[in-house]
Short mmCIF file of C-alpha atoms in Angstrom, two decimals:
data_model
loop_
_atom_site.label_atom_id
_atom_site.label_comp_id
_atom_site.label_asym_id
_atom_site.label_seq_id
_atom_site.Cartn_x
_atom_site.Cartn_y
_atom_site.Cartn_z
CA MET A 299 -29.38 2.91 -27.31
CA GLU A 300 -26.41 0.85 -28.57
CA GLN A 301 -24.14 3.88 -28.36
CA ASN A 302 -25.36 4.54 -24.82
CA ASN A 303 -24.63 0.92 -23.84
CA LYS A 304 -21.13 1.35 -25.20
CA SER A 305 -20.65 4.58 -23.24
CA ILE A 306 -21.72 3.10 -19.90
CA LEU A 307 -19.62 -0.01 -20.59
CA GLU A 308 -16.50 2.14 -21.19
CA ALA A 309 -17.21 4.24 -18.10
CA GLY A 310 -17.80 1.15 -15.99
CA LYS A 311 -14.60 -0.51 -17.19
CA PHE A 312 -12.60 2.59 -16.40
CA ILE A 313 -14.07 3.16 -12.92
CA GLU A 314 -13.58 -0.51 -11.93
CA GLU A 315 -9.94 -0.36 -12.99
CA TYR A 316 -9.47 3.02 -11.30
CA SER A 317 -11.08 1.95 -8.00
CA SER A 318 -9.30 -1.43 -7.83
CA HIS A 319 -5.91 0.17 -8.45
CA MET A 320 -6.52 2.74 -5.73
CA MET A 321 -7.43 0.05 -3.23
CA GLY A 322 -4.44 -2.05 -4.29
CA CYS A 323 -1.94 0.77 -3.81
CA GLY A 324 -3.03 1.52 -0.23
CA VAL A 325 -5.85 4.09 -0.27
CA HIS A 326 -8.39 4.03 2.52
CA THR A 327 -11.83 2.85 1.57
CA SER A 328 -13.87 6.06 1.90
CA ARG A 329 -11.45 7.90 -0.36
CA VAL A 330 -11.80 5.29 -3.05
CA ILE A 331 -15.56 5.45 -2.87
CA ARG A 332 -15.67 9.28 -2.94
CA SER A 333 -13.25 9.49 -5.86
CA SER A 334 -15.10 6.81 -7.87
CA LYS A 335 -18.47 8.48 -7.28
CA ARG A 336 -16.99 11.86 -8.27
CA ILE A 337 -15.83 10.46 -11.58
CA GLY A 338 -19.18 8.79 -12.18
CA GLU A 339 -21.03 12.01 -11.45
CA ALA A 340 -18.74 13.89 -13.86
CA LEU A 341 -19.61 11.34 -16.56
CA GLY A 342 -23.37 11.48 -15.82
CA TYR A 343 -23.78 8.25 -13.93
CA ASN A 344 -24.86 7.30 -10.41
CA VAL A 345 -22.20 5.09 -8.91
CA ARG A 346 -22.80 2.55 -6.14
CA ILE A 347 -19.74 0.80 -4.78
CA SER A 348 -19.10 -1.72 -2.02
CA VAL A 349 -15.53 -2.49 -1.04
CA PHE A 350 -14.42 -5.77 0.63
CA GLN A 351 -11.03 -7.22 1.52
CA LYS A 352 -10.31 -8.84 -1.87
CA SER A 353 -13.00 -7.49 -4.19
CA ILE A 354 -15.18 -4.55 -5.17
CA ILE A 355 -18.83 -4.61 -6.25
CA LEU A 356 -19.51 -1.74 -8.67
CA ALA A 357 -22.85 -0.59 -10.09
CA LEU A 358 -23.39 2.25 -12.55
CA HIS A 359 -26.81 3.72 -13.40
CA ASP A 360 -27.47 6.08 -16.30
CA LYS A 361 -29.73 8.89 -15.01
CA GLU A 362 -31.25 9.59 -18.42
CA SER A 363 -31.64 6.21 -20.16
CA GLY A 364 -32.02 3.97 -17.15
CA GLU A 365 -29.28 1.64 -18.37
CA SER A 366 -27.15 -0.12 -15.72
CA TYR A 367 -23.71 -1.66 -15.47
CA ASN A 368 -22.71 -4.11 -12.71
CA GLU A 369 -19.39 -5.81 -12.09
CA VAL A 370 -17.40 -7.55 -9.35
CA ILE A 371 -13.69 -6.72 -9.43
CA ASP A 372 -10.73 -8.33 -7.82
CA ILE A 373 -8.41 -6.00 -5.94
CA PRO A 374 -4.83 -6.51 -7.20
CA ALA A 375 -1.87 -6.85 -4.83
CA LEU A 376 0.18 -3.73 -5.61
CA PRO A 377 3.03 -1.99 -3.83
CA ILE A 378 2.04 0.90 -1.54
CA SER A 379 2.28 4.09 -3.60
CA PHE A 380 1.64 7.54 -2.16
CA GLU A 381 2.31 9.03 -5.61
CA HIS A 382 -0.54 7.03 -7.17
CA ASN A 383 -2.74 7.77 -4.18
CA SER A 384 -2.34 11.55 -4.62
CA ALA A 385 -2.35 11.62 -8.44
CA LEU A 386 -5.42 9.38 -8.84
CA SER A 387 -7.38 11.38 -6.23
CA ALA A 388 -6.45 14.56 -8.07
CA LEU A 389 -7.63 12.97 -11.34
CA SER A 390 -11.17 12.55 -9.90
CA TRP A 391 -11.30 16.28 -9.16
CA GLU A 392 -9.97 17.08 -12.61
CA ALA A 393 -12.69 14.97 -14.12
CA TYR A 394 -15.34 16.72 -12.04
CA ASP A 395 -14.06 20.27 -12.68
CA LYS A 396 -13.19 19.90 -16.40
CA HIS A 397 -15.88 17.33 -17.39
CA LEU A 398 -13.27 15.04 -19.02
CA THR A 399 -14.42 12.20 -21.34
CA VAL A 400 -13.67 8.56 -20.61
CA ALA A 401 -10.96 8.62 -23.31
CA GLU A 402 -9.30 11.64 -21.69
CA LEU A 403 -9.55 10.05 -18.24
CA ARG A 404 -8.00 6.83 -19.47
CA GLU A 405 -5.17 8.66 -21.12
CA ARG A 406 -4.33 10.53 -17.89
CA TYR A 407 -4.80 7.39 -15.86
CA GLU A 408 -2.39 5.33 -18.02
CA LYS A 409 0.17 8.13 -17.77
CA ILE A 410 -0.07 8.07 -13.96
CA ILE A 411 0.25 4.35 -13.47
CA SER A 412 3.05 4.02 -16.08
CA SER A 413 5.16 6.83 -14.59
CA PRO A 414 8.72 5.70 -13.65
CA LYS A 415 9.09 4.22 -10.21
CA MET A 416 11.77 5.28 -7.73
CA ASN A 417 15.08 3.50 -8.19
CA PRO A 418 15.12 0.48 -5.86
CA LEU A 419 18.70 1.29 -4.77
CA PHE A 420 17.62 4.83 -3.84
CA VAL A 421 14.67 3.44 -1.84
CA LEU A 422 17.05 0.95 -0.16
CA LEU A 423 19.42 3.73 0.89
CA MET A 424 16.62 6.00 2.19
CA VAL A 425 15.04 3.12 4.20
CA GLY A 426 18.45 2.39 5.75
CA LEU A 427 18.91 6.01 6.79
CA ALA A 428 15.37 6.21 8.14
CA ASN A 429 15.81 3.10 10.28
CA ALA A 430 19.15 4.34 11.53
CA SER A 431 17.42 7.59 12.54
CA PHE A 432 14.86 5.58 14.50
CA CYS A 433 17.71 3.96 16.35
CA ARG A 434 19.02 7.43 17.27
CA LEU A 435 15.56 8.59 18.37
CA PHE A 436 15.22 5.66 20.72
CA GLY A 437 18.55 6.44 22.39
CA GLY A 438 21.03 4.43 20.27
CA ASP A 439 24.59 5.63 19.91
CA TRP A 440 26.44 6.30 16.62
CA LEU A 441 27.90 2.82 16.40
CA SER A 442 24.44 1.29 16.86
CA MET A 443 23.13 3.59 14.14
CA GLY A 444 25.77 2.34 11.73
CA ILE A 445 25.00 -1.30 12.53
CA VAL A 446 21.27 -0.71 12.14
CA PHE A 447 21.89 1.03 8.82
CA PHE A 448 23.75 -1.92 7.31
CA SER A 449 21.34 -4.41 8.90
CA THR A 450 18.43 -2.63 7.32
CA LEU A 451 20.16 -2.69 3.95
CA ALA A 452 20.52 -6.48 4.18
CA GLY A 453 16.94 -7.07 5.42
CA PHE A 454 15.22 -4.68 3.05
CA TYR A 455 17.24 -5.87 0.01
CA LEU A 456 16.15 -9.41 0.82
CA LYS A 457 12.55 -8.24 1.10
CA GLN A 458 12.79 -6.50 -2.29
CA GLN A 459 14.12 -9.66 -3.95
CA MET A 460 11.60 -12.01 -2.32
CA THR A 461 8.75 -9.64 -3.25
CA ALA A 462 9.93 -9.52 -6.84
CA ASP A 463 9.98 -13.34 -6.89
CA LYS A 464 6.41 -13.29 -5.58
CA ILE A 465 7.21 -15.33 -2.45
CA ASN A 466 4.46 -15.43 0.17
CA HIS A 467 4.63 -12.09 2.06
CA PHE A 468 4.32 -13.71 5.48
CA ILE A 469 7.41 -15.79 4.76
CA THR A 470 9.07 -12.71 3.32
CA PHE A 471 8.45 -10.75 6.53
CA ILE A 472 9.68 -13.55 8.81
CA THR A 473 12.86 -14.02 6.72
CA SER A 474 13.58 -10.27 6.37
CA SER A 475 13.08 -9.71 10.10
CA PHE A 476 15.36 -12.61 10.94
CA VAL A 477 18.16 -11.48 8.57
CA ALA A 478 18.02 -7.82 9.65
CA SER A 479 18.01 -8.67 13.37
CA LEU A 480 20.71 -11.27 12.94
CA CYS A 481 22.97 -8.72 11.21
CA ALA A 482 22.15 -6.23 14.02
CA SER A 483 23.23 -8.83 16.59
CA MET A 484 26.84 -7.99 15.77
CA SER A 485 26.35 -5.05 18.14
CA LEU A 486 26.56 -7.56 21.00
CA ILE A 487 30.32 -7.83 20.54
CA PHE A 488 30.79 -4.11 20.92
CA ASP A 489 30.37 -1.80 23.86
CA THR A 490 27.26 -0.18 22.44
CA THR A 491 23.45 0.02 22.89
CA SER A 492 22.89 -3.47 21.49
CA GLU A 493 19.30 -3.88 22.76
CA ILE A 494 18.23 -0.69 20.92
CA ALA A 495 20.07 -1.82 17.76
CA LEU A 496 18.30 -5.18 17.79
CA ALA A 497 14.88 -3.69 18.48
CA THR A 498 15.08 -1.00 15.80
CA SER A 499 16.66 -3.12 13.09
CA VAL A 500 13.21 -4.48 12.13
CA LEU A 501 11.17 -1.29 12.29
CA PHE A 502 11.29 -0.86 8.53
CA LEU A 503 8.91 -3.81 8.29
CA VAL A 504 6.16 -2.30 10.49
CA PRO A 505 2.95 -2.16 8.35
CA GLY A 506 2.07 1.45 9.06
CA VAL A 507 -0.17 2.04 6.05
CA PRO A 508 -2.50 -1.00 6.70
CA LEU A 509 -2.71 0.00 10.37
CA ILE A 510 -3.64 3.57 9.65
CA ASN A 511 -6.04 2.65 6.85
CA GLY A 512 -7.66 0.01 9.03
CA VAL A 513 -8.32 2.50 11.84
CA ILE A 514 -9.68 5.12 9.37
CA ASP A 515 -11.96 2.52 7.79
CA VAL A 516 -13.39 1.44 11.12
CA ILE A 517 -13.92 5.00 12.27
CA GLU A 518 -15.69 5.91 9.02
CA GLY A 519 -17.98 2.88 9.20
CA HIS A 520 -16.29 0.51 6.74
CA ILE A 521 -16.03 -2.21 9.39
CA LEU A 522 -15.32 -5.24 7.18
CA SER A 523 -12.50 -3.71 5.15
CA GLY A 524 -11.13 -1.92 8.24
CA PHE A 525 -10.95 -5.06 10.37
CA SER A 526 -9.54 -7.12 7.49
CA ARG A 527 -6.75 -4.58 7.13
CA LEU A 528 -6.10 -4.58 10.89
CA VAL A 529 -5.99 -8.37 11.05
CA HIS A 530 -3.63 -8.51 8.10
CA ALA A 531 -1.39 -5.90 9.74
CA ALA A 532 -1.48 -7.83 13.05
CA LEU A 533 -0.36 -10.98 11.24
CA LEU A 534 2.53 -9.12 9.64
CA ILE A 535 3.56 -7.84 13.10
CA VAL A 536 3.47 -11.44 14.39
CA CYS A 537 5.76 -12.38 11.49
CA ILE A 538 8.17 -9.61 12.43
CA ALA A 539 8.19 -10.76 16.02
CA THR A 540 8.78 -14.36 14.91
CA GLY A 541 11.83 -13.45 12.84
CA LEU A 542 13.23 -11.36 15.71
CA SER A 543 12.60 -14.16 18.18
CA PHE A 544 14.62 -16.59 16.06
CA THR A 545 17.58 -14.23 16.30
CA LEU A 546 17.16 -13.78 20.04
CA MET A 547 17.05 -17.55 20.55
CA LEU A 548 20.26 -17.87 18.63
CA VAL A 549 22.33 -14.98 20.05
CA LYS A 550 20.67 -13.72 23.21
CA ASN A 551 18.36 -16.30 24.65
CA SER A 552 18.29 -14.58 28.05
CA LEU A 553 16.09 -11.78 26.69
CA LEU A 554 13.20 -14.15 25.93
#
């Protein structure tokens, strides 16, 4: 019985860490629940899990011995990671297909979450190019694209540094939006598509993942977590608009 208690404890500790990490890195709720239950079933446990905005309630039940494990876990604030999303989801299928032990699962899990991250300078460059491409898609000319590219570099670099310093993300979004749009306002002194440059200079801040996950959660019946994500995304959009409005009041008040 003592060995069984140890086993369910190890399984519970792993699944709680696994599920909280998935939620933290931007996975929609139903996928976290399915993946966690799949791992529990592979280990021989019934898993019951409830996901909220900031926490997860997890319960494991041993089908054979009747032993239970219950825990409330805080969801960590992690960067959005599509790599972790994909790799951790695949890990649940690997556990189900190959009947991996908890030790084997933890070894693979640690390898996934400790894998090297993309170089921040490479991310900065790609975000700048992506935002410049948005400018072109919305009808901006080549000069506007160049201005948006360098404006995005300034705004996104500031966002990276403020995030690393753990500054409140609402303040981070307002400040990054203001700096990016202020840099883009240099387009006003040229004969170019300045309105498009200003509007697209802040698109890199749009919280697409929370918006998409929020809609998916609501559609799939996870109303609380879905609406909390949508409200959070809406607040970030308000922050973006606030930073852009500061720039417009400074350099082009007639647009307000």
